[in-house]
Amino acid sequence: MSESLVLVFYSLLFIVAFLYASVGHGGASGYLALMAVFGFAPAVMKPTALLLNLFVSMVSFIQFYRGGHFKWRLFWPFALASIPFSYVGGLMSVDGTSYKRILGLLLLIPVIRFTFFNKLQKTETRENGIGLSLLIGGVIGLLSGMIGIGGGIILSPVLLLLKWSDQKQAAAVSAIFIFVNSVSGLMGQLTKGIQFTQDMYLYVAIAFAGGLAGAYMGSKKFDQTILRSILSCALAIAAYKLLFTKA
């Protein structure tokens, strides 16, 4: 990449980490979309996204946990099922074309999340069903390991749709869910050997800074409607590129 493109990539990486962390997400789907647009190879994309996820999701979790939004009962059944399945998913090899198609479909989920779940009215929540939570956790875990995401971007809308949490609780649970899935997925990929770009340390520093700022602002009252709308448009474009173009 030229120097100007590198600077654009770094700037977008910070913004993605900031916006995802503000709603309790690690940002893997955003990092993957960004790397896909900039022509990264899938073999580099998966471990890179998961490693960035570790730092951003933990920072995000700490902020929402300090705000008193974490619910252990809501978290543990999802994690119990997702961790082993994420490891299995990390062991699986997906060809480049299939990988891009699956990723393209998954990128539509954050588009929906940021577009339709920003201004939900606060309603009464109910206890999550353990059996259904285990099933959902297993499915999300498998997809997470296969594609290189933490799964929070899928879990968060599910929690809100089923009324098992409010937005802040969903953010707290999703953040730590992403962390444990990312660790498990990376362990699965390590058994096969993984590739990192030589600029990984810089990527981590930029994503960490963006995640720290985003998580702090997200745990407070901060309106990011316009920024999230822009991110949704960018993710939609990336999804279209992955689903309908050969390049």
PDB file of C-alpha atoms in Angstrom, residues 143-224:
ATOM      1  CA  LEU A 143     -19.191 -19.412  13.080  1.00  0.00           C
ATOM      2  CA  SER A 144     -16.829 -17.239  15.107  1.00  0.00           C
ATOM      3  CA  GLY A 145     -13.947 -19.695  14.908  1.00  0.00           C
ATOM      4  CA  MET A 146     -14.485 -20.362  11.204  1.00  0.00           C
ATOM      5  CA  ILE A 147     -14.554 -16.737  10.105  1.00  0.00           C
ATOM      6  CA  GLY A 148     -12.362 -15.014  12.690  1.00  0.00           C
ATOM      7  CA  ILE A 149     -14.863 -13.000  14.727  1.00  0.00           C
ATOM      8  CA  GLY A 150     -15.749 -12.981  18.408  1.00  0.00           C
ATOM      9  CA  GLY A 151     -19.480 -13.419  17.845  1.00  0.00           C
ATOM     10  CA  GLY A 152     -20.681 -10.475  19.890  1.00  0.00           C
ATOM     11  CA  ILE A 153     -22.120  -8.757  16.852  1.00  0.00           C
ATOM     12  CA  ILE A 154     -24.459 -11.753  16.481  1.00  0.00           C
ATOM     13  CA  LEU A 155     -25.128 -12.249  20.188  1.00  0.00           C
ATOM     14  CA  SER A 156     -26.001  -8.642  20.966  1.00  0.00           C
ATOM     15  CA  PRO A 157     -29.065  -8.377  18.647  1.00  0.00           C
ATOM     16  CA  VAL A 158     -30.254 -11.794  19.868  1.00  0.00           C
ATOM     17  CA  LEU A 159     -30.185 -10.637  23.496  1.00  0.00           C
ATOM     18  CA  LEU A 160     -32.121  -7.498  22.608  1.00  0.00           C
ATOM     19  CA  LEU A 161     -34.677  -9.234  20.380  1.00  0.00           C
ATOM     20  CA  LEU A 162     -35.401 -11.882  23.013  1.00  0.00           C
ATOM     21  CA  LYS A 163     -35.555  -9.161  25.683  1.00  0.00           C
ATOM     22  CA  TRP A 164     -32.994 -10.952  27.814  1.00  0.00           C
ATOM     23  CA  SER A 165     -31.074  -7.719  28.441  1.00  0.00           C
ATOM     24  CA  ASP A 166     -31.069  -3.996  27.913  1.00  0.00           C
ATOM     25  CA  GLN A 167     -28.490  -2.365  25.636  1.00  0.00           C
ATOM     26  CA  LYS A 168     -25.860  -1.782  28.324  1.00  0.00           C
ATOM     27  CA  GLN A 169     -26.167  -5.354  29.641  1.00  0.00           C
ATOM     28  CA  ALA A 170     -25.942  -6.710  26.088  1.00  0.00           C
ATOM     29  CA  ALA A 171     -22.781  -4.654  25.590  1.00  0.00           C
ATOM     30  CA  ALA A 172     -21.158  -5.986  28.775  1.00  0.00           C
ATOM     31  CA  VAL A 173     -22.026  -9.636  28.075  1.00  0.00           C
ATOM     32  CA  SER A 174     -21.075  -9.386  24.395  1.00  0.00           C
ATOM     33  CA  ALA A 175     -17.688  -7.869  25.211  1.00  0.00           C
ATOM     34  CA  ILE A 176     -16.502 -10.702  27.467  1.00  0.00           C
ATOM     35  CA  PHE A 177     -18.179 -13.264  25.166  1.00  0.00           C
ATOM     36  CA  ILE A 178     -16.054 -11.893  22.319  1.00  0.00           C
ATOM     37  CA  PHE A 179     -12.912 -12.135  24.437  1.00  0.00           C
ATOM     38  CA  VAL A 180     -13.303 -15.807  25.381  1.00  0.00           C
ATOM     39  CA  ASN A 181     -14.334 -16.768  21.839  1.00  0.00           C
ATOM     40  CA  SER A 182     -11.380 -14.923  20.338  1.00  0.00           C
ATOM     41  CA  VAL A 183      -8.968 -16.745  22.666  1.00  0.00           C
ATOM     42  CA  SER A 184     -10.539 -20.102  21.784  1.00  0.00           C
ATOM     43  CA  GLY A 185     -10.600 -19.379  18.042  1.00  0.00           C
ATOM     44  CA  LEU A 186      -6.957 -18.284  18.074  1.00  0.00           C
ATOM     45  CA  MET A 187      -5.942 -21.452  19.922  1.00  0.00           C
ATOM     46  CA  GLY A 188      -7.657 -23.518  17.237  1.00  0.00           C
ATOM     47  CA  GLN A 189      -5.862 -21.611  14.495  1.00  0.00           C
ATOM     48  CA  LEU A 190      -2.502 -21.902  16.282  1.00  0.00           C
ATOM     49  CA  THR A 191      -2.609 -25.670  15.839  1.00  0.00           C
ATOM     50  CA  LYS A 192      -2.563 -25.107  12.063  1.00  0.00           C
ATOM     51  CA  GLY A 193      -0.110 -22.210  12.056  1.00  0.00           C
ATOM     52  CA  ILE A 194      -1.120 -18.578  11.649  1.00  0.00           C
ATOM     53  CA  GLN A 195       0.190 -15.567   9.778  1.00  0.00           C
ATOM     54  CA  PHE A 196       0.421 -12.005  11.071  1.00  0.00           C
ATOM     55  CA  THR A 197       1.384  -8.892   9.164  1.00  0.00           C
ATOM     56  CA  GLN A 198       4.677  -7.290  10.204  1.00  0.00           C
ATOM     57  CA  ASP A 199       2.777  -4.185  11.312  1.00  0.00           C
ATOM     58  CA  MET A 200       0.672  -6.116  13.833  1.00  0.00           C
ATOM     59  CA  TYR A 201       2.057  -4.265  16.862  1.00  0.00           C
ATOM     60  CA  LEU A 202       0.982  -0.960  15.355  1.00  0.00           C
ATOM     61  CA  TYR A 203      -2.467  -2.351  14.503  1.00  0.00           C
ATOM     62  CA  VAL A 204      -2.903  -3.464  18.109  1.00  0.00           C
ATOM     63  CA  ALA A 205      -1.841  -0.062  19.466  1.00  0.00           C
ATOM     64  CA  ILE A 206      -4.249   1.819  17.175  1.00  0.00           C
ATOM     65  CA  ALA A 207      -7.173  -0.523  17.838  1.00  0.00           C
ATOM     66  CA  PHE A 208      -6.482  -0.461  21.578  1.00  0.00           C
ATOM     67  CA  ALA A 209      -6.526   3.346  21.623  1.00  0.00           C
ATOM     68  CA  GLY A 210      -9.753   3.459  19.615  1.00  0.00           C
ATOM     69  CA  GLY A 211     -11.341   0.790  21.782  1.00  0.00           C
ATOM     70  CA  LEU A 212     -10.378   2.547  24.996  1.00  0.00           C
ATOM     71  CA  ALA A 213     -11.934   5.817  23.844  1.00  0.00           C
ATOM     72  CA  GLY A 214     -15.027   4.126  22.431  1.00  0.00           C
ATOM     73  CA  ALA A 215     -15.669   1.968  25.485  1.00  0.00           C
ATOM     74  CA  TYR A 216     -15.365   4.961  27.802  1.00  0.00           C
ATOM     75  CA  MET A 217     -17.765   7.058  25.731  1.00  0.00           C
ATOM     76  CA  GLY A 218     -20.155   4.151  25.187  1.00  0.00           C
ATOM     77  CA  SER A 219     -20.484   3.482  28.903  1.00  0.00           C
ATOM     78  CA  LYS A 220     -21.502   7.135  29.330  1.00  0.00           C
ATOM     79  CA  LYS A 221     -24.274   9.088  27.609  1.00  0.00           C
ATOM     80  CA  PHE A 222     -22.805   9.886  24.232  1.00  0.00           C
ATOM     81  CA  ASP A 223     -24.793  10.096  20.983  1.00  0.00           C
ATOM     82  CA  GLN A 224     -22.928   8.454  18.091  1.00  0.00           C
TER      83      GLN A 224
END
